[in-house]
Tab-separated table of C-alpha atoms and ligand atoms in Angstrom:
chain	number	residue	atom	x	y	z
O	1	MET	CA	-0.020	0.025	0.046
O	2	SER	CA	1.282	3.456	-0.652
O	3	MET	CA	2.036	5.607	2.210
O	4	ILE	CA	2.558	8.813	0.251
O	5	GLU	CA	1.131	9.625	-3.162
O	6	PHE	CA	1.381	12.829	-5.250
O	7	LYS	CA	-0.980	13.070	-8.239
O	8	ASP	CA	-0.435	15.936	-10.662
O	9	VAL	CA	0.486	18.207	-7.805
O	10	GLN	CA	1.138	21.957	-8.401
O	11	LYS	CA	2.565	24.310	-5.778
O	12	TYR	CA	3.050	28.039	-6.090
O	13	TYR	CA	4.716	30.660	-4.072
O	14	GLY	CA	2.758	33.676	-5.373
O	15	ASP	CA	3.524	33.610	-9.112
O	16	PHE	CA	6.501	31.236	-8.737
O	17	HIS	CA	5.750	27.630	-9.733
O	18	ALA	CA	7.601	25.684	-7.112
O	19	LEU	CA	6.309	22.159	-7.803
O	20	HIS	CA	5.508	21.191	-11.447
O	21	ASP	CA	3.204	18.162	-12.172
O	22	VAL	CA	4.598	16.079	-9.346
O	23	ASN	CA	3.580	12.462	-9.443
O	24	LEU	CA	5.239	10.236	-6.911
O	25	LYS	CA	4.292	7.085	-5.021
O	26	ILE	CA	6.139	5.965	-1.998
O	27	ASP	CA	5.050	2.583	-0.498
O	28	ALA	CA	4.858	1.893	3.196
O	29	GLY	CA	8.234	0.737	4.463
O	30	GLU	CA	10.314	2.135	1.658
O	31	THR	CA	13.329	4.291	2.242
O	32	VAL	CA	13.575	6.980	-0.537
O	33	VAL	CA	16.255	9.583	-0.898
O	34	LEU	CA	15.434	12.889	-2.703
O	35	ILE	CA	18.364	14.809	-4.201
O	36	GLY	CA	18.707	17.816	-6.472
O	37	PRO	CA	20.486	21.169	-6.811
O	38	SER	CA	19.709	24.068	-4.432
O	39	GLY	CA	16.444	25.716	-5.127
O	40	SER	CA	15.053	22.629	-6.994
O	41	GLY	CA	12.089	22.294	-4.592
O	42	LYS	CA	13.195	19.398	-2.345
O	43	SER	CA	12.229	21.218	0.916
O	44	THR	CA	8.987	22.363	-0.596
O	45	LEU	CA	8.086	18.879	-1.727
O	46	ILE	CA	8.880	17.167	1.628
O	47	ARG	CA	7.152	19.993	3.480
O	48	THR	CA	3.890	19.529	1.687
O	49	ILE	CA	3.671	15.997	2.953
O	50	ASN	CA	2.964	17.103	6.600
O	51	GLY	CA	1.173	20.210	5.485
O	52	LEU	CA	3.824	22.786	6.413
O	53	GLU	CA	3.392	23.895	2.850
O	54	GLU	CA	-0.025	23.863	1.053
O	55	ILE	CA	-0.507	22.613	-2.411
O	56	GLU	CA	-2.533	24.558	-4.935
O	57	GLU	CA	-3.611	21.771	-7.367
O	58	GLY	CA	-3.728	17.983	-7.544
O	59	GLN	CA	-4.050	15.333	-4.970
O	60	LEU	CA	-1.737	14.419	-2.178
O	61	LEU	CA	-2.583	11.320	-0.187
O	62	VAL	CA	-0.707	10.663	2.977
O	63	ASP	CA	-1.606	7.594	5.114
O	64	GLY	CA	-4.960	7.606	3.305
O	65	PHE	CA	-5.779	11.277	3.985
O	66	ASP	CA	-6.083	13.862	1.176
O	67	LEU	CA	-4.035	16.930	2.197
O	68	HIS	CA	-5.747	19.100	-0.435
O	69	ASP	CA	-9.140	18.364	0.998
O	70	PRO	CA	-9.957	21.147	3.481
O	71	LYS	CA	-11.922	18.748	5.583
O	72	THR	CA	-8.814	16.760	6.400
O	73	ASP	CA	-7.467	17.270	9.953
O	74	ILE	CA	-3.756	17.950	9.382
O	75	ASN	CA	-3.001	17.118	12.999
O	76	LYS	CA	-4.152	13.524	12.328
O	77	ILE	CA	-1.533	13.232	9.611
O	78	ARG	CA	1.183	14.879	11.766
O	79	LYS	CA	0.511	12.314	14.517
O	80	ASN	CA	1.817	9.611	12.090
O	81	VAL	CA	4.295	11.582	10.037
O	82	GLY	CA	7.384	12.844	11.836
O	83	MET	CA	9.829	15.472	10.455
O	84	VAL	CA	13.537	16.174	11.171
O	85	PHE	CA	14.818	19.580	10.148
O	86	GLN	CA	18.058	20.891	9.065
O	87	HIS	CA	18.142	23.296	11.977
O	88	PHE	CA	16.776	20.767	14.509
O	89	ASN	CA	14.021	23.004	15.905
O	90	LEU	CA	14.310	21.531	19.310
O	91	TYR	CA	12.178	23.353	21.992
O	92	ASN	CA	14.637	25.762	23.453
O	93	ASN	CA	12.623	26.207	26.716
O	94	LYS	CA	12.497	22.407	27.387
O	95	THR	CA	15.078	19.941	28.596
O	96	VAL	CA	16.100	17.141	26.292
O	97	LEU	CA	13.744	14.690	28.053
O	98	GLU	CA	10.764	17.136	27.895
O	99	ASN	CA	11.497	17.765	24.215
O	100	ILE	CA	10.813	14.042	23.621
O	101	MET	CA	7.881	13.584	26.088
O	102	LEU	CA	5.995	16.690	25.255
O	103	ALA	CA	4.076	15.653	22.044
O	104	PRO	CA	3.322	12.113	23.212
O	105	ARG	CA	1.822	13.671	26.455
O	106	LEU	CA	-0.154	16.472	24.711
O	107	VAL	CA	-1.124	14.676	21.484
O	108	LEU	CA	-1.328	10.993	22.272
O	109	HIS	CA	-2.109	11.358	26.064
O	110	ARG	CA	0.467	8.592	26.732
O	111	ASP	CA	0.662	7.493	30.294
O	112	GLU	CA	3.400	9.581	32.166
O	113	ALA	CA	5.526	6.583	33.305
O	114	GLU	CA	5.231	4.871	30.015
O	115	ASN	CA	6.151	8.154	28.222
O	116	LYS	CA	9.334	8.551	30.299
O	117	ARG	CA	10.289	4.972	29.805
O	118	ILE	CA	10.019	5.231	26.049
O	119	ALA	CA	11.793	8.551	26.001
O	120	MET	CA	14.736	7.245	27.989
O	121	GLU	CA	14.883	4.130	25.696
O	122	LEU	CA	15.041	6.388	22.671
O	123	LEU	CA	17.758	8.581	24.224
O	124	GLU	CA	19.641	5.251	24.896
O	125	GLN	CA	19.182	4.326	21.256
O	126	VAL	CA	20.634	7.660	19.951
O	127	GLY	CA	23.410	7.502	22.523
O	128	LEU	CA	22.426	10.553	24.690
O	129	ALA	CA	20.882	9.056	27.846
O	130	ASP	CA	23.320	11.131	29.876
O	131	LYS	CA	21.938	14.328	28.367
O	132	ALA	CA	18.269	13.693	29.407
O	133	ASN	CA	18.288	16.789	31.825
O	134	SER	CA	20.438	19.103	29.591
O	135	MET	CA	18.943	22.078	27.830
O	136	PRO	CA	19.230	22.109	23.990
O	137	ALA	CA	21.540	25.100	24.109
O	138	ALA	CA	24.065	22.968	25.910
O	139	LEU	CA	24.270	20.368	23.130
O	140	SER	CA	26.503	20.203	20.010
O	141	GLY	CA	24.749	20.182	16.650
O	142	GLY	CA	25.081	16.481	16.157
O	143	GLN	CA	23.563	15.832	19.626
O	144	LYS	CA	20.698	18.214	18.908
O	145	GLN	CA	19.906	16.403	15.701
O	146	ARG	CA	19.954	12.973	17.445
O	147	VAL	CA	17.551	14.325	20.068
O	148	ALA	CA	15.344	15.672	17.237
O	149	ILE	CA	15.307	12.220	15.785
O	150	ALA	CA	14.376	10.738	19.130
O	151	ARG	CA	11.548	13.265	19.546
O	152	SER	CA	10.118	12.244	16.187
O	153	LEU	CA	10.389	8.534	16.953
O	154	ALA	CA	8.630	8.953	20.255
O	155	MET	CA	5.431	9.572	18.404
O	156	LYS	CA	5.823	6.074	16.828
O	157	PRO	CA	5.145	7.535	13.409
O	158	LYS	CA	4.430	5.446	10.233
O	159	ALA	CA	6.588	7.765	8.201
O	160	LEU	CA	9.557	10.010	8.894
O	161	LEU	CA	10.671	12.973	6.754
O	162	PHE	CA	14.228	14.242	6.859
O	163	ASP	CA	15.082	17.695	5.283
O	164	GLU	CA	18.967	17.751	4.977
O	165	PRO	CA	19.407	16.479	8.612
O	166	THR	CA	23.255	16.790	8.357
O	167	SER	CA	23.750	19.947	6.195
O	168	ALA	CA	24.124	22.235	9.287
O	169	LEU	CA	26.564	19.969	11.077
O	170	ASP	CA	30.357	20.045	11.497
O	171	PRO	CA	31.912	17.161	9.420
O	172	GLU	CA	32.873	15.203	12.558
O	173	MET	CA	29.286	15.165	13.709
O	174	ILE	CA	27.678	13.902	10.532
O	175	GLY	CA	28.636	10.270	10.976
O	176	ASP	CA	26.863	9.772	14.322
O	177	VAL	CA	23.602	11.184	12.909
O	178	LEU	CA	23.880	9.046	9.782
O	179	ASP	CA	24.516	5.968	11.922
O	180	VAL	CA	21.274	6.578	13.816
O	181	MET	CA	19.373	6.992	10.588
O	182	ARG	CA	20.897	3.953	9.030
O	183	ASP	CA	19.816	1.861	12.107
O	184	ILE	CA	16.285	3.199	11.704
O	185	ALA	CA	16.184	2.328	8.091
O	186	ARG	CA	17.384	-1.150	8.875
O	187	ASP	CA	15.464	-1.955	11.972
O	188	SER	CA	12.113	-0.280	11.524
O	189	ASP	CA	9.380	-0.702	8.976
O	190	MET	CA	8.726	3.055	8.821
O	191	THR	CA	8.520	4.873	5.480
O	192	LEU	CA	11.504	7.179	5.220
O	193	LEU	CA	11.986	10.098	2.853
O	194	VAL	CA	15.381	11.742	3.151
O	195	VAL	CA	16.624	14.942	1.508
O	196	THR	CA	20.417	14.792	1.590
O	197	HIS	CA	23.642	15.402	-0.179
O	198	GLU	CA	25.335	12.432	1.475
O	199	MET	CA	25.600	10.037	-1.547
O	200	SER	CA	27.288	7.287	0.329
O	201	PHE	CA	24.383	7.195	2.827
O	202	ALA	CA	21.963	7.211	-0.208
O	203	LYS	CA	23.840	4.254	-1.817
O	204	ALA	CA	23.835	2.305	1.431
O	205	VAL	CA	20.267	2.695	2.611
O	206	ALA	CA	17.935	3.941	-0.087
O	207	ASP	CA	15.615	1.697	-2.006
O	208	ARG	CA	15.016	4.463	-4.537
O	209	VAL	CA	16.444	7.771	-5.527
O	210	ILE	CA	14.453	10.670	-6.785
O	211	PHE	CA	16.169	13.484	-8.628
O	212	MET	CA	14.549	16.878	-8.797
O	213	ALA	CA	15.386	20.122	-10.685
O	214	ASP	CA	13.355	23.278	-11.253
O	215	GLY	CA	10.352	21.983	-9.289
O	216	ARG	CA	10.097	18.746	-11.440
O	217	ILE	CA	10.871	15.202	-10.652
O	218	LEU	CA	13.346	14.330	-13.429
O	219	GLU	CA	14.322	10.829	-12.480
O	220	ASP	CA	12.866	8.184	-10.220
O	221	SER	CA	14.916	5.036	-10.181
O	222	SER	CA	16.093	2.262	-8.002
O	223	THR	CA	19.266	3.168	-6.124
O	224	GLU	CA	21.489	0.890	-8.211
O	225	ALA	CA	20.130	2.076	-11.489
O	226	PHE	CA	20.339	5.708	-10.472
O	227	PHE	CA	24.111	5.651	-9.377
O	228	GLU	CA	25.272	3.210	-12.084
O	229	ASN	CA	23.430	4.645	-14.970
O	230	PRO	CA	21.428	7.926	-14.503
O	231	THR	CA	19.313	8.609	-17.549
O	232	GLU	CA	18.820	12.298	-17.116
O	233	PRO	CA	21.791	14.473	-18.235
O	234	ARG	CA	21.109	16.889	-15.356
O	235	ALA	CA	21.288	14.099	-12.817
O	236	LYS	CA	24.571	12.956	-14.267
O	237	LYS	CA	25.948	16.390	-13.993
O	238	PHE	CA	24.634	16.811	-10.430
O	239	LEU	CA	26.212	13.490	-9.363
O	240	SER	CA	29.640	14.365	-10.760
O	241	GLN	CA	29.428	17.656	-8.835
O	242	VAL	CA	28.554	16.315	-5.512
O	243	GLU	CA	30.806	13.361	-5.691
O	244	HIS	CA	33.780	15.553	-6.537
O	245	HIS	CA	33.833	17.704	-3.429
U	1	MET	CA	4.121	65.842	59.302
U	2	SER	CA	0.840	66.477	60.946
U	3	LEU	CA	-0.846	66.884	57.575
U	4	PHE	CA	0.174	63.200	57.006
U	5	GLU	CA	-1.069	62.068	60.346
U	6	GLN	CA	-4.336	64.006	60.129
U	7	ASN	CA	-5.268	62.657	56.726
U	8	PHE	CA	-3.712	59.233	57.096
U	9	SER	CA	-6.858	57.149	56.648
U	10	VAL	CA	-7.786	59.248	53.551
U	11	PHE	CA	-4.406	58.606	52.068
U	12	LEU	CA	-4.594	54.978	52.953
U	13	GLN	CA	-8.006	54.716	51.249
U	14	GLY	CA	-6.537	56.337	48.116
U	15	PHE	CA	-3.683	54.039	48.235
U	16	GLY	CA	-5.868	51.019	48.501
U	17	HIS	CA	-7.926	52.018	45.425
U	18	THR	CA	-4.872	52.822	43.344
U	19	LEU	CA	-3.339	49.420	44.272
U	20	LEU	CA	-6.567	47.548	43.582
U	21	ALA	CA	-7.102	49.262	40.242
U	22	SER	CA	-3.484	48.608	39.294
U	23	ILE	CA	-3.723	44.925	40.126
U	24	PHE	CA	-7.058	44.561	38.252
U	25	ALA	CA	-5.692	46.408	35.218
U	26	LEU	CA	-2.318	44.541	35.346
U	27	VAL	CA	-3.838	41.155	35.298
U	28	GLY	CA	-6.625	42.146	32.875
U	29	SER	CA	-4.375	43.893	30.341
U	30	LEU	CA	-1.900	40.995	30.419
U	31	ILE	CA	-4.554	38.533	29.514
U	32	LEU	CA	-6.188	40.816	26.929
U	33	GLY	CA	-2.911	41.991	25.411
U	34	THR	CA	-1.676	38.421	25.047
U	35	ILE	CA	-4.895	37.407	23.331
U	36	PHE	CA	-4.700	40.317	20.846
U	37	ALA	CA	-0.982	39.655	20.318
U	38	ILE	CA	-1.775	36.018	19.286
U	39	MET	CA	-4.616	37.193	17.057
U	40	GLN	CA	-2.198	39.294	15.196
U	41	VAL	CA	0.165	36.445	14.466
U	42	THR	CA	-2.377	33.831	13.370
U	43	ASN	CA	-3.011	32.834	9.838
U	44	SER	CA	-6.541	34.004	9.967
U	45	ARG	CA	-6.795	37.359	8.173
U	46	THR	CA	-10.082	38.249	10.049
U	47	ALA	CA	-8.305	37.645	13.472
U	48	ARG	CA	-5.349	39.617	12.347
U	49	SER	CA	-7.532	42.551	11.369
U	50	ILE	CA	-9.488	42.487	14.605
U	51	GLY	CA	-6.286	42.416	16.550
U	52	ASN	CA	-4.803	45.166	14.587
U	53	ILE	CA	-7.698	47.451	14.838
U	54	TYR	CA	-8.046	46.918	18.541
U	55	VAL	CA	-4.425	47.817	19.183
U	56	GLN	CA	-4.545	50.853	16.920
U	57	VAL	CA	-7.697	52.223	18.488
U	58	PHE	CA	-6.689	51.849	22.108
U	59	ARG	CA	-3.073	52.845	21.639
U	60	ASN	CA	-3.914	56.053	19.765
U	61	ILE	CA	-6.575	57.580	21.787
U	62	PRO	CA	-5.745	59.414	25.073
U	63	LEU	CA	-6.465	57.542	28.119
U	64	LEU	CA	-8.646	60.367	29.474
U	65	ILE	CA	-11.022	60.137	26.589
U	66	ILE	CA	-11.381	56.244	26.854
U	67	THR	CA	-12.101	56.842	30.585
U	68	LEU	CA	-14.579	59.540	29.984
U	69	PHE	CA	-16.256	57.277	27.324
U	70	PHE	CA	-16.840	54.556	29.834
U	71	TYR	CA	-17.824	56.977	32.690
U	72	LEU	CA	-20.177	59.149	30.653
U	73	ALA	CA	-21.431	56.910	27.750
U	74	VAL	CA	-21.145	53.326	28.737
U	75	ALA	CA	-22.180	53.940	32.314
U	76	LYS	CA	-25.502	55.151	31.040
U	77	VAL	CA	-26.255	51.608	29.689
U	78	ILE	CA	-24.421	49.519	32.338
U	79	LYS	CA	-24.302	51.061	35.808
U	80	MET	CA	-20.849	51.422	37.024
U	81	THR	CA	-18.861	53.597	39.528
U	82	GLY	CA	-16.089	55.950	38.513
U	83	PHE	CA	-13.596	53.399	39.953
U	84	THR	CA	-14.908	50.611	37.610
U	85	ALA	CA	-15.130	52.867	34.532
U	86	GLY	CA	-11.541	54.125	35.166
U	87	THR	CA	-10.178	50.605	35.818
U	88	ILE	CA	-11.751	49.297	32.654
U	89	ALA	CA	-10.393	52.087	30.534
U	90	LEU	CA	-6.903	51.689	32.084
U	91	THR	CA	-7.067	47.906	31.331
U	92	LEU	CA	-8.103	48.381	27.634
U	93	TYR	CA	-5.527	51.187	27.126
U	94	THR	CA	-2.695	49.317	28.663
U	95	SER	CA	-3.580	46.058	26.871
U	96	ALA	CA	-2.881	47.685	23.571
U	97	PHE	CA	0.699	48.458	24.518
U	98	ILE	CA	1.074	44.934	26.142
U	99	ALA	CA	-0.240	43.379	22.985
U	100	GLU	CA	2.619	45.211	20.982
U	101	SER	CA	5.266	44.036	23.533
U	102	VAL	CA	4.020	40.350	23.454
U	103	ARG	CA	3.702	40.510	19.705
U	104	ALA	CA	7.243	41.681	19.332
U	105	GLY	CA	8.328	38.904	21.748
U	106	ILE	CA	6.511	36.278	19.717
U	107	LEU	CA	8.056	37.559	16.419
U	108	SER	CA	11.554	37.482	17.976
U	109	ILE	CA	11.263	33.607	18.377
U	110	GLU	CA	12.543	31.792	15.371
U	111	ALA	CA	9.891	30.278	13.089
U	112	GLY	CA	11.522	26.814	13.662
U	113	GLN	CA	10.094	26.734	17.113
U	114	MET	CA	6.577	26.790	15.870
U	115	GLU	CA	7.361	24.519	12.851
U	116	GLY	CA	9.070	21.925	15.040
U	117	ALA	CA	6.018	21.987	17.411
U	118	ARG	CA	3.378	21.705	14.598
U	119	ALA	CA	5.312	18.984	12.804
U	120	ASN	CA	5.519	17.240	16.033
U	121	GLY	CA	1.664	17.108	16.241
U	122	LEU	CA	0.855	19.898	18.568
U	123	THR	CA	-1.995	22.272	17.644
U	124	PHE	CA	-1.333	25.924	17.203
U	125	GLY	CA	-2.765	26.695	20.637
U	126	GLN	CA	-0.655	24.024	22.320
U	127	ALA	CA	2.448	25.257	20.523
U	128	MET	CA	1.675	28.862	21.503
U	129	ARG	CA	1.056	28.041	25.148
U	130	VAL	CA	3.841	25.581	25.844
U	131	ILE	CA	6.629	26.613	23.426
U	132	ILE	CA	6.290	30.066	21.984
U	133	LEU	CA	4.751	32.192	24.764
U	134	PRO	CA	7.088	31.199	27.542
U	135	GLN	CA	10.018	32.208	25.320
U	136	ALA	CA	8.241	35.258	24.067
U	137	PHE	CA	7.485	36.632	27.642
U	138	LYS	CA	11.066	36.254	28.513
U	139	VAL	CA	12.102	38.470	25.588
U	140	ALA	CA	9.220	40.971	26.373
U	141	ILE	CA	9.932	41.249	30.237
U	142	PRO	CA	11.787	44.576	30.152
U	143	SER	CA	9.177	46.160	27.864
U	144	LEU	CA	6.257	44.643	29.940
U	145	GLY	CA	7.876	45.976	33.072
U	146	ASN	CA	7.731	49.526	31.555
U	147	GLN	CA	4.068	49.029	30.635
U	148	PHE	CA	3.284	47.921	34.262
U	149	ILE	CA	4.969	51.039	35.773
U	150	ASN	CA	3.179	53.263	33.332
U	151	LEU	CA	-0.039	51.569	34.317
U	152	VAL	CA	0.473	52.337	37.935
U	153	LYS	CA	1.150	56.003	37.285
U	154	ASN	CA	-1.639	56.164	34.630
U	155	SER	CA	-4.152	55.007	37.199
U	156	SER	CA	-4.244	58.543	38.445
U	157	ILE	CA	-6.783	58.962	35.630
U	158	LEU	CA	-9.293	57.634	38.163
U	159	ALA	CA	-9.209	61.010	39.851
U	160	PHE	CA	-10.991	62.494	36.895
U	161	VAL	CA	-14.077	60.337	37.377
U	162	GLY	CA	-14.288	60.173	41.186
U	163	GLY	CA	-12.350	56.963	41.354
U	164	LEU	CA	-11.314	57.427	45.023
U	165	ASP	CA	-7.688	56.697	44.126
U	166	LEU	CA	-4.512	58.371	45.493
U	167	MET	CA	-4.648	61.303	43.088
U	168	TYR	CA	-8.409	61.811	43.929
U	169	GLN	CA	-7.806	61.835	47.749
U	170	GLY	CA	-4.735	64.026	47.232
U	171	ASN	CA	-6.789	66.606	45.314
U	172	ILE	CA	-9.200	66.689	48.291
U	173	VAL	CA	-6.649	66.930	50.920
U	174	ALA	CA	-4.800	69.616	49.014
U	175	ALA	CA	-7.937	71.751	48.673
U	176	ASN	CA	-8.861	71.450	52.223
U	177	SER	CA	-5.466	71.986	53.820
U	178	PHE	CA	-4.134	74.598	51.254
U	179	ASP	CA	-0.799	72.815	51.652
U	180	THR	CA	-0.594	71.607	48.013
U	181	PHE	CA	3.087	71.045	48.047
U	182	THR	CA	3.219	68.624	51.008
U	183	THR	CA	0.195	66.794	49.828
U	184	TYR	CA	1.449	65.987	46.481
U	185	ILE	CA	4.916	65.085	47.863
U	186	ILE	CA	3.102	62.507	50.088
U	187	ILE	CA	1.046	61.248	47.144
U	188	GLY	CA	4.181	60.955	45.056
U	189	LEU	CA	5.794	58.890	47.771
U	190	PHE	CA	2.745	56.561	47.949
U	191	TYR	CA	3.150	55.940	44.161
U	192	LEU	CA	6.714	55.042	44.760
U	193	VAL	CA	5.598	52.424	47.327
U	194	ILE	CA	4.006	50.560	44.401
U	195	THR	CA	6.366	51.377	41.523
U	196	LEU	CA	9.750	50.951	43.160
U	197	PRO	CA	9.224	47.355	44.307
U	198	LEU	CA	7.719	46.665	40.882
U	199	SER	CA	10.765	47.985	39.195
U	200	TYR	CA	13.076	46.028	41.348
U	201	TYR	CA	11.085	42.899	40.841
U	202	ILE	CA	11.225	43.284	37.003
U	203	GLN	CA	15.023	43.976	37.139
U	204	HIS	CA	15.482	40.918	39.399
U	205	LEU	CA	13.523	38.751	36.876
U	206	GLU	CA	15.536	40.083	33.969
U	207	HIS	CA	18.838	39.216	35.726
U	208	LYS	CA	17.514	35.779	36.630
U	209	LEU	CA	16.455	35.017	33.162
U	210	LYS	CA	19.749	36.290	31.723
U	211	LYS	CA	21.586	33.923	33.965
U	212	ASN	CA	19.494	30.985	32.907
U	213	ALA	CA	19.903	31.742	29.109
F	1	ATP	N1	8.343	30.734	1.397
F	1	ATP	C1	8.750	30.886	0.099
F	1	ATP	N2	8.316	31.966	-0.619
F	1	ATP	C2	8.756	32.107	-1.928
F	1	ATP	N3	9.575	31.232	-2.473
F	1	ATP	C3	10.012	30.328	-1.844
F	1	ATP	C4	9.586	29.967	-0.508
F	1	ATP	N4	10.254	28.830	-0.127
F	1	ATP	C5	10.965	28.459	-1.155
F	1	ATP	N5	10.770	29.319	-2.247
F	1	ATP	C6	11.480	29.120	-3.595
F	1	ATP	O1	11.080	27.891	-4.070
F	1	ATP	C7	12.210	27.238	-4.684
F	1	ATP	C8	12.438	25.974	-4.122
F	1	ATP	O2	12.904	26.141	-2.720
F	1	ATP	P1	13.277	24.845	-1.805
F	1	ATP	O3	13.514	25.446	-0.518
F	1	ATP	O4	12.137	23.893	-1.863
F	1	ATP	O5	14.521	24.263	-2.592
F	1	ATP	P2	15.498	23.188	-2.041
F	1	ATP	O6	15.625	22.176	-3.164
F	1	ATP	O7	15.162	22.633	-0.758
F	1	ATP	O8	16.861	23.948	-1.971
F	1	ATP	P3	18.079	23.808	-0.844
F	1	ATP	O9	18.878	22.622	-1.372
F	1	ATP	O10	18.821	25.131	-1.025
F	1	ATP	O11	17.557	23.606	0.452
F	1	ATP	C9	13.331	28.196	-4.597
F	1	ATP	O12	13.440	28.923	-5.833
F	1	ATP	C10	12.966	29.071	-3.464
F	1	ATP	O13	13.514	30.428	-3.704
F	2	MG	MG1	15.939	22.685	1.209
């Protein structure tokens, strides 16, 4: 069954046509990497999936809900679709533990003891159990991002969206975050959509790669096919650029 | 000092009314101001317009006019004392300034805080209450402090509508004793009894929050 489905989706920022005729189907449990040059619409596309950006035309089905239908309760979708941001967006006024426990408490009404147990387990999983009572400001970028991942996982989502989760990190922090993501891809049956420039990560974990430019999906292939033999000239050019720096 | 002793109970009554009006108006304007600040940052165009109009109206009309409006016009429909009319006017007037302070505080919080919260499943209201407002108030504290101190001083508007406050009692004592100078010195000192501790408390909060940040 498909978890995310775009049908002839158009998105505009004023007069600017940001998403052009997007058609895309992602099945439950798939791990898909989305790449493309800066300004190609990757963030825009991923942000429409949890309603942070609205679409103007077409149909966007997420977990069975149509996002373009005004009757759809966006919060129902967000319960099941987590997002990890480039700049973490941790709650600056809450401890690490509270960051993770807040949404399960307010949105899912999870029992407090259970909530804490799950949060601590997740902190363990991302290697930050000792930071439970720290404030976000006291963490490094890589630690913040791992907390943000734990915060998303605490909702036990069906799908998780990553928008350049390592782009704001110092090089030595990137590995830890990618390791956590790799484990999630391997051990969970969540649907993952990852915008990234980390090609080795894409090769290692993605089932599929999608290449975007100028608001259009130009290529949608299996990971192997994409890296061995990209059909689209712009994808070829993009690959040679990112792999040589 | 015999003027002070002779009129002590009158001063005290004035002080009580000023203090009471200040507390009501402080709490009321903080609540109203926060509501109108939130209205101004929502996605709803209607809510934004209402918030905007409210703030512009009450911020740009002299407090005395608002007070007289309630005392002379509204009081014809709904019976109220000068004290009540003055306190309501003071609350509405101050709430417009508080809305501006709180709105500036909210806008100073990076958009990622709201986005993170919404993506995490929180409603707009939950995100505001638990994540945005606590951070916004921290930013707004110095400016809110100024508004509160202005509010206490502005409460002297009650004297114009028989509000029984410090200024009102002071006017009476001054008229009866002919010692205008001493009377208003005493009145001024009574205002300081409220405003000085308030100033110190705000400064203390500011320092405390700076240390935690
Ligand atoms: N809120 C907005 N208002 C107007 N234009 C926008 C807005 N957000 C994005 N755009 C424009 O839409 C296009 C796609 O932007 P988007 O952020 O989706 O690109 P991206 O592929 O994520 O780029 P990057 O790799 O730099 O993050 C860009 O031209 C951008 O300028
Ligand atoms: Mg982007």
